Coordinates of C-alpha atoms in Angstrom, one line a residue:
V1 CA -13.3 153.5 64.3
M2 CA -15.0 155.5 67.1
K3 CA -17.0 157.4 64.5
E4 CA -18.2 154.1 63.0
A5 CA -19.1 152.8 66.4
K6 CA -21.2 155.9 67.0
G7 CA -22.9 155.5 63.7
M8 CA -23.7 151.9 64.7
G9 CA -25.4 153.2 67.9
I10 CA -22.9 151.4 70.2
K11 CA -22.8 152.9 73.7
V12 CA -21.2 152.1 77.0
T13 CA -22.8 152.9 80.4
K14 CA -21.0 154.3 83.4
E15 CA -21.9 151.1 85.2
E16 CA -20.2 149.0 82.5
V17 CA -17.1 151.1 82.8
T18 CA -17.1 150.8 86.6
N19 CA -17.6 147.0 86.5
S20 CA -14.8 146.5 83.9
I21 CA -12.3 148.5 86.1
A22 CA -13.4 146.6 89.2
A23 CA -12.7 143.3 87.4
M24 CA -9.2 144.2 86.5
P25 CA -6.6 142.0 88.4
T26 CA -4.3 145.0 88.5
F27 CA -6.6 146.8 91.0
Q28 CA -7.5 143.8 93.1
K29 CA -6.3 143.0 96.6
D30 CA -7.1 139.7 98.3
G31 CA -9.5 138.9 95.5
A32 CA -11.5 142.1 95.6
F33 CA -11.3 145.5 94.0
S34 CA -9.2 148.0 96.1
F35 CA -10.1 151.6 95.6
E36 CA -7.0 152.6 97.5
L37 CA -4.7 150.5 95.2
Y38 CA -6.6 151.9 92.2
Q39 CA -5.8 155.5 93.2
Q40 CA -2.2 154.7 94.0
L41 CA -1.5 153.0 90.7
L42 CA -3.1 155.8 88.7
K43 CA -1.2 158.4 90.7
S44 CA 2.1 156.6 90.0
S45 CA 1.2 156.6 86.3
H46 CA 0.4 160.4 86.4
M47 CA -3.2 159.7 85.4
T48 CA -6.5 160.9 86.9
P49 CA -9.4 158.6 87.5
K50 CA -11.4 160.6 85.0
D51 CA -8.8 160.2 82.3
F52 CA -8.5 156.4 83.0
E53 CA -12.2 155.9 83.0
E54 CA -12.5 157.7 79.6
S55 CA -9.8 155.5 78.2
Q56 CA -11.5 152.4 79.5
K57 CA -14.8 153.6 78.1
G58 CA -13.1 153.9 74.7
E59 CA -11.8 150.4 75.0
L60 CA -15.2 149.0 75.8
I61 CA -16.8 150.8 72.9
L62 CA -14.1 149.2 70.6
K63 CA -14.7 145.8 72.1
K64 CA -18.4 146.1 71.6
T65 CA -17.9 147.3 68.1
R66 CA -15.7 144.3 67.3
Q67 CA -18.2 141.9 68.8
S68 CA -21.0 143.6 66.9
I69 CA -19.2 143.0 63.6
K70 CA -18.4 139.4 64.5
D71 CA -22.0 138.7 65.6
K72 CA -23.1 139.4 62.0
A73 CA -21.0 136.6 60.6
V74 CA -23.0 133.7 59.3
V75 CA -21.9 130.2 58.5
T76 CA -24.0 128.8 55.7
D77 CA -24.7 125.2 54.8
A78 CA -22.4 125.7 51.8
D79 CA -19.6 126.8 54.1
A80 CA -20.1 123.8 56.3
L81 CA -20.2 121.5 53.3
A82 CA -17.0 123.0 51.9
Q83 CA -15.3 122.4 55.3
F84 CA -16.7 118.8 55.4
K85 CA -15.2 118.1 52.0
K86 CA -11.9 119.6 53.1
D87 CA -11.9 117.3 56.2
N88 CA -13.0 114.1 54.5
D89 CA -12.6 114.1 50.7
K90 CA -9.5 112.8 49.0
I91 CA -8.3 114.2 45.7
D92 CA -5.8 113.2 43.0
L93 CA -4.3 116.0 40.9
E94 CA -2.6 115.7 37.5
Y95 CA -0.2 118.4 36.6
V96 CA 2.3 119.9 34.2
S97 CA 5.2 121.8 35.6
Y98 CA 8.1 124.0 34.3
A99 CA 11.2 125.3 36.1
P100 CA 13.7 127.7 34.5
S101 CA 16.2 124.9 34.3
D102 CA 13.8 123.0 32.1
V103 CA 13.6 125.7 29.5
I104 CA 16.9 127.6 29.6
G105 CA 18.2 125.6 26.7
E106 CA 15.4 127.0 24.5
V107 CA 16.3 130.6 25.2
K108 CA 17.9 132.4 22.2
L109 CA 18.9 136.0 22.6
T110 CA 19.7 138.6 20.0
E111 CA 22.5 141.2 20.3
A112 CA 19.8 143.8 20.8
E113 CA 18.3 141.8 23.7
L114 CA 21.7 141.4 25.3
N115 CA 22.4 145.1 25.1
E116 CA 19.0 145.9 26.5
Y117 CA 19.6 143.5 29.4
L118 CA 23.0 145.1 30.1
Q119 CA 21.5 148.6 30.1
K120 CA 18.8 147.6 32.5
N121 CA 21.1 145.8 34.9
Q122 CA 24.3 147.8 34.8
A123 CA 25.0 147.4 38.5
E124 CA 25.4 143.6 38.0
F125 CA 28.3 144.1 35.6
K126 CA 30.1 147.1 37.0
T127 CA 33.8 146.5 37.7
P128 CA 34.9 147.2 41.2
E129 CA 36.7 150.5 42.0
K130 CA 40.4 149.8 42.3
V131 CA 43.4 151.6 43.7
A132 CA 47.2 151.1 43.8
I133 CA 49.1 152.6 46.7
S134 CA 52.7 153.3 47.8
Y135 CA 53.3 152.9 51.5
I136 CA 55.8 152.8 54.3
L137 CA 55.4 150.6 57.4
L138 CA 57.0 151.7 60.6
D139 CA 57.6 148.7 63.0
P140 CA 57.4 149.9 66.7
S141 CA 59.4 146.9 67.8
L142 CA 62.5 148.4 66.1
Q143 CA 62.0 151.5 68.1
A144 CA 61.5 149.4 71.3
A145 CA 64.9 147.9 70.8
K146 CA 66.4 151.3 71.3
M147 CA 64.3 152.2 74.4
T148 CA 64.0 151.5 78.1
V149 CA 61.2 151.9 80.6
T150 CA 61.6 153.2 84.2
E151 CA 60.3 151.5 87.3
D152 CA 57.7 154.2 87.6
E153 CA 56.5 153.5 84.0
I154 CA 56.2 149.8 84.7
Q155 CA 54.2 150.5 87.9
T156 CA 51.9 153.0 86.0
Y157 CA 51.3 150.5 83.2
Y158 CA 50.5 147.8 85.7
Q159 CA 48.0 149.9 87.6
K160 CA 46.3 151.1 84.4
N161 CA 46.0 147.7 82.9
I162 CA 45.6 145.6 86.0
D163 CA 42.8 143.5 84.5
K164 CA 45.4 142.0 82.2
F165 CA 47.1 140.4 85.2
Q166 CA 44.1 138.5 86.6
G167 CA 45.1 135.0 87.8
K168 CA 43.2 132.1 89.2
D169 CA 43.3 133.5 92.7
G170 CA 42.8 137.1 91.8
I171 CA 45.1 139.9 90.6
Q172 CA 48.7 138.8 90.4
P173 CA 51.2 141.0 92.3
L174 CA 53.6 143.1 90.2
K175 CA 56.6 141.2 91.4
D176 CA 55.2 138.0 89.9
V177 CA 54.4 139.5 86.5
K178 CA 57.1 142.2 86.3
D179 CA 58.7 140.8 83.1
K180 CA 55.4 140.8 81.3
A181 CA 54.4 144.2 82.5
K182 CA 57.8 145.6 81.5
A183 CA 57.6 144.1 78.0
D184 CA 54.1 145.4 77.5
A185 CA 54.9 148.8 78.9
L186 CA 57.9 149.0 76.5
R187 CA 55.8 147.9 73.6
Q188 CA 53.1 150.5 74.4
K189 CA 55.7 153.3 74.8
A190 CA 57.4 152.4 71.6
A191 CA 54.1 152.3 69.7
K192 CA 53.2 155.7 71.1
Q193 CA 56.5 157.3 70.2
S194 CA 56.6 155.7 66.8
F195 CA 53.1 157.0 66.0
E196 CA 54.0 160.5 67.2
L197 CA 57.2 160.5 65.2
A198 CA 55.4 159.3 62.0
A199 CA 52.6 161.9 62.6
D200 CA 55.2 164.7 63.1
I201 CA 57.1 163.9 59.9
L202 CA 54.0 163.4 57.9
Y203 CA 52.6 166.8 59.1
K204 CA 55.7 168.6 58.0
N205 CA 55.7 167.0 54.5
I206 CA 52.0 166.4 53.8
K207 CA 51.6 169.3 51.4
S208 CA 54.5 168.0 49.3
G209 CA 52.8 164.7 48.6
D210 CA 56.3 163.2 48.5
L211 CA 56.3 159.8 50.2
N212 CA 59.9 159.2 49.4
L213 CA 60.8 162.3 51.4
V214 CA 58.8 161.0 54.4
A215 CA 60.4 157.6 54.1
G216 CA 63.9 159.0 53.9
Q217 CA 63.4 161.0 57.1
L218 CA 62.1 157.9 58.9
G219 CA 64.8 155.6 57.5
L220 CA 62.2 153.4 55.7
K221 CA 61.8 152.0 52.3
V222 CA 58.7 152.7 50.1
Q223 CA 56.7 149.7 49.2
E224 CA 54.1 149.4 46.4
T225 CA 51.0 147.4 45.6
P226 CA 49.4 146.5 42.3
L227 CA 45.8 147.7 41.6
F228 CA 43.3 146.1 44.1
S229 CA 39.7 146.3 45.1
V230 CA 38.1 146.3 48.6
N231 CA 37.0 142.7 48.3
D232 CA 40.2 141.5 46.7
P233 CA 43.0 143.5 48.5
A234 CA 46.7 143.2 47.7
A235 CA 48.3 140.3 49.5
A236 CA 50.6 142.6 51.6
L237 CA 47.5 144.4 53.0
A238 CA 45.3 141.4 53.8
G239 CA 43.5 142.0 57.0
E240 CA 44.6 145.6 57.2
A241 CA 41.0 147.0 57.2
V242 CA 42.1 150.5 58.4
V243 CA 44.6 150.9 55.6
L244 CA 42.2 149.6 53.0
K245 CA 39.5 152.0 54.1
K246 CA 41.8 155.0 53.9
A247 CA 43.2 153.9 50.6
F248 CA 39.7 154.3 49.0
E249 CA 39.1 157.6 50.7
L250 CA 42.3 159.4 49.4
K251 CA 42.7 161.2 46.1
P252 CA 45.6 160.2 43.8
G253 CA 48.8 161.8 45.0
E254 CA 47.4 162.5 48.5
L255 CA 49.3 161.3 51.6
G256 CA 47.3 159.6 54.4
G257 CA 48.1 158.4 57.9
P258 CA 49.5 157.6 60.2
L259 CA 47.4 154.4 60.5
E260 CA 48.1 152.1 63.4
T261 CA 47.5 148.3 63.0
P262 CA 48.9 145.2 64.8
K263 CA 51.6 145.1 62.0
G264 CA 52.8 148.6 62.7
I265 CA 52.2 152.2 61.6
Y266 CA 51.4 153.0 57.9
I267 CA 51.7 156.1 55.9
I268 CA 50.2 155.7 52.4
K269 CA 49.8 157.4 49.1
V270 CA 47.4 156.6 46.3
K271 CA 49.4 156.1 43.0
E272 CA 46.5 155.2 40.8
R273 CA 42.7 154.9 40.9
Q274 CA 40.4 153.1 38.5
D275 CA 36.8 154.1 38.8
S276 CA 34.0 151.5 38.7
V277 CA 32.7 151.2 35.1
V278 CA 30.4 149.1 33.0
P279 CA 32.5 147.4 30.3
P280 CA 31.1 147.3 26.8
L281 CA 29.1 144.3 25.8
T282 CA 32.0 143.0 23.6
E283 CA 34.1 142.5 26.7
I284 CA 31.6 140.8 28.9
K285 CA 29.2 139.2 26.4
A286 CA 29.4 135.7 28.0
A287 CA 28.6 136.9 31.5
V288 CA 25.7 139.1 30.2
E289 CA 24.4 136.2 28.1
Q290 CA 24.4 133.8 31.0
K291 CA 22.5 136.1 33.3
A292 CA 20.1 137.3 30.6
K293 CA 19.3 133.6 29.8
V294 CA 18.5 132.9 33.4
A295 CA 16.2 135.9 33.5
K296 CA 14.5 135.0 30.3
S297 CA 14.1 131.4 31.4
L298 CA 12.1 132.6 34.4
D299 CA 9.6 134.3 32.1
L300 CA 9.6 131.3 29.7
A301 CA 8.8 128.8 32.5
K302 CA 5.9 131.0 33.7
K303 CA 4.6 131.4 30.1
K304 CA 4.7 127.7 29.4
A305 CA 2.9 127.0 32.6
D306 CA 0.3 129.6 31.7
E307 CA -0.4 127.9 28.4
A308 CA -0.6 124.5 30.0
A309 CA -3.1 125.8 32.6
K310 CA -5.3 127.1 29.9
Q311 CA -5.1 123.9 28.0
L312 CA -5.9 121.8 31.1
A313 CA -8.9 124.1 31.8
A314 CA -10.0 123.6 28.2
K315 CA -9.9 119.8 28.8
T316 CA -7.0 119.4 26.3
T317 CA -5.2 116.1 26.5
L318 CA -1.6 116.7 27.8
K319 CA 1.2 114.5 29.0
T320 CA 0.8 115.0 32.8
Q321 CA 2.1 113.6 36.1
A322 CA 0.0 112.7 39.1
T323 CA 0.2 113.5 42.8
G324 CA -1.6 110.4 44.0
S325 CA -4.5 110.6 46.4
F326 CA -4.2 112.9 49.4
G327 CA -6.3 114.8 51.9
F328 CA -6.5 118.4 52.8
S329 CA -3.5 119.8 54.7
A330 CA -3.9 123.1 56.5
K331 CA -0.1 123.6 56.2
G332 CA -0.4 123.2 52.4
D333 CA 1.8 120.2 52.0
L334 CA 1.0 118.5 48.6
P335 CA 2.6 115.2 47.7
V336 CA 5.3 115.4 45.0
I337 CA 4.6 119.1 44.4
G338 CA 5.7 120.6 47.8
N339 CA 4.3 123.2 50.1
S340 CA 1.7 125.7 48.8
P341 CA -1.3 126.7 51.0
E342 CA -2.7 128.7 48.0
L343 CA -2.6 125.7 45.7
M344 CA -4.0 123.4 48.4
E345 CA -7.0 125.7 48.9
A346 CA -7.6 126.0 45.2
A347 CA -7.3 122.2 44.6
F348 CA -10.0 121.3 47.2
K349 CA -12.4 123.7 45.5
L350 CA -12.1 121.7 42.2
T351 CA -15.0 119.6 41.1
P352 CA -15.5 117.3 38.1
A353 CA -17.5 120.1 36.5
A354 CA -14.8 122.7 37.1
A355 CA -11.7 120.5 37.2
A356 CA -8.9 123.0 36.5
V357 CA -7.6 126.4 37.5
D358 CA -6.7 128.5 34.4
T359 CA -3.6 130.1 36.0
P360 CA -0.5 128.3 37.3
F361 CA 0.9 128.2 40.8
K362 CA 4.5 128.8 41.8
V363 CA 5.9 126.3 44.3
G364 CA 9.6 126.8 45.0
N365 CA 11.2 127.7 41.7
R366 CA 8.7 125.7 39.6
W367 CA 5.4 126.6 38.1
Y368 CA 2.5 124.1 38.2
A369 CA -0.6 123.9 36.0
V370 CA -3.1 121.5 37.7
R371 CA -6.3 119.7 37.0
L372 CA -8.4 117.4 39.1
K373 CA -7.9 113.8 38.1
Q374 CA -10.2 112.2 40.7
R375 CA -12.1 113.2 43.8
T376 CA -13.2 110.6 46.3
E377 CA -16.1 112.1 48.3
A378 CA -17.2 111.2 51.8
P379 CA -20.8 110.0 52.2
K380 CA -23.3 112.8 52.2
A381 CA -25.1 111.2 55.1
D382 CA -22.0 111.8 57.3
F383 CA -22.2 115.5 56.5
D384 CA -25.9 115.7 57.6
K385 CA -24.8 114.2 61.0
T386 CA -22.0 116.7 61.6
R387 CA -23.4 119.8 59.9
E388 CA -24.1 121.8 63.1
E389 CA -20.8 120.9 64.8
L390 CA -19.0 122.0 61.6
K391 CA -20.8 125.3 61.7
K392 CA -19.6 125.9 65.3
K393 CA -16.1 124.9 64.3
I394 CA -16.1 127.4 61.4
L395 CA -17.7 130.3 63.1
P396 CA -14.6 131.8 64.8
K397 CA -12.8 131.9 61.5
K398 CA -15.8 133.5 59.8
Q399 CA -16.0 136.1 62.6
D400 CA -12.3 136.9 62.2
E401 CA -12.8 137.2 58.4
A402 CA -15.8 139.5 58.9
L403 CA -13.8 141.8 61.3
E404 CA -10.8 141.8 58.9
A405 CA -13.1 142.8 56.0
W406 CA -14.7 145.5 58.0
I407 CA -11.3 147.0 59.0
K408 CA -10.2 146.8 55.4
G409 CA -13.3 148.7 54.3
L410 CA -12.7 151.4 56.9
R411 CA -9.1 151.7 55.7
A412 CA -10.2 152.1 52.1
K413 CA -12.9 154.6 53.0
A414 CA -10.6 156.8 55.2
K415 CA -7.5 156.2 53.1
I416 CA -5.4 156.2 56.3
E417 CA -3.6 153.5 58.3
I418 CA -5.6 152.2 61.2
N419 CA -3.7 151.3 64.4
P420 CA -4.1 147.5 64.6
T421 CA -3.9 147.7 68.4
L422 CA -7.2 149.6 68.5
V423 CA -9.1 146.9 66.6
A424 CA -7.3 143.7 67.6
D425 CA -9.0 141.3 70.0
K426 CA -7.7 141.7 73.6

């Protein structure tokens, strides 16, 4: 950008830099520039006056460059007339439209096309990975029934978890919450000892892969699940995210754990694993056909709308629907059809001589081919009265478009990304 500015002969004088800095509110005190404040703020930002002034000079060059490009923008009478027509004309469109749901019944697919769709969209039809596990569940509450806690243990638990005993008037004294503190301390102690016991026995037997042996030493019964997937877990493991995660990490025959959850402490073993696969077409033909038809109907709706657009452009008589008369909406809201700024812009460029667009427009999930049915034009005399005001109104947009086109040209020429903050208006 700076190179282009230099080529355009854009320069900034020292006086312009000085004046721009003096005008900055940041450096003003009591409504006037403060050199002392200027120095203080630059020092706090680890910047010298020379560096800041060079930076400001660059900003001013960019600003002048932007303005120079904008100043070249011209609003023609044709531009003003087009805007006048947007503001004052009314149009009525006739249209033909197609949505996938309109044409899906016409879609016929061969076996080869179904196979092709399956091959191109395998991820949509893959079965989920599944595992079946054996597990034991150690309930710490059973351990707690055999244990006690000392006064010191209760006191320690209370102190370490004092936030749990917050009352309306502050922290409740231990004497008032001793039963709860004792029960919680016992529960925590039992959970800790149960976990350590499970970990110790698992460690001693992990190489054997024998869950029955581990269960026997813990006095527990081995339980089993059928095959399940991550998104459809076995009923007994519903909500046990830690266990489910581990189940899909283990190899068949491998022991895993201990895993602590609100239900207790698990040790698990993967009995069986079924990998994710794409079933043959014969097994999932109905599902493939359904999705392939939907995909094909999207293409067919567009194709029919393409044909209709060309026929409307060729002035062919078709069975159409009408929008009714409406004015230009900057938001792009068309009666009956819906919201489409692109279609709105195109529609208001239509004339009796060039009444149709030979390509359709997609609005929502429906394709529309349109043709001008009628245009009610505002009196030309009104345009002559407002021409100059319209030009003033349009100029800022024209200037923005000129700047945008210039930036686009620079980007294409340099084949690099331009920092938008350098060329944006400030």
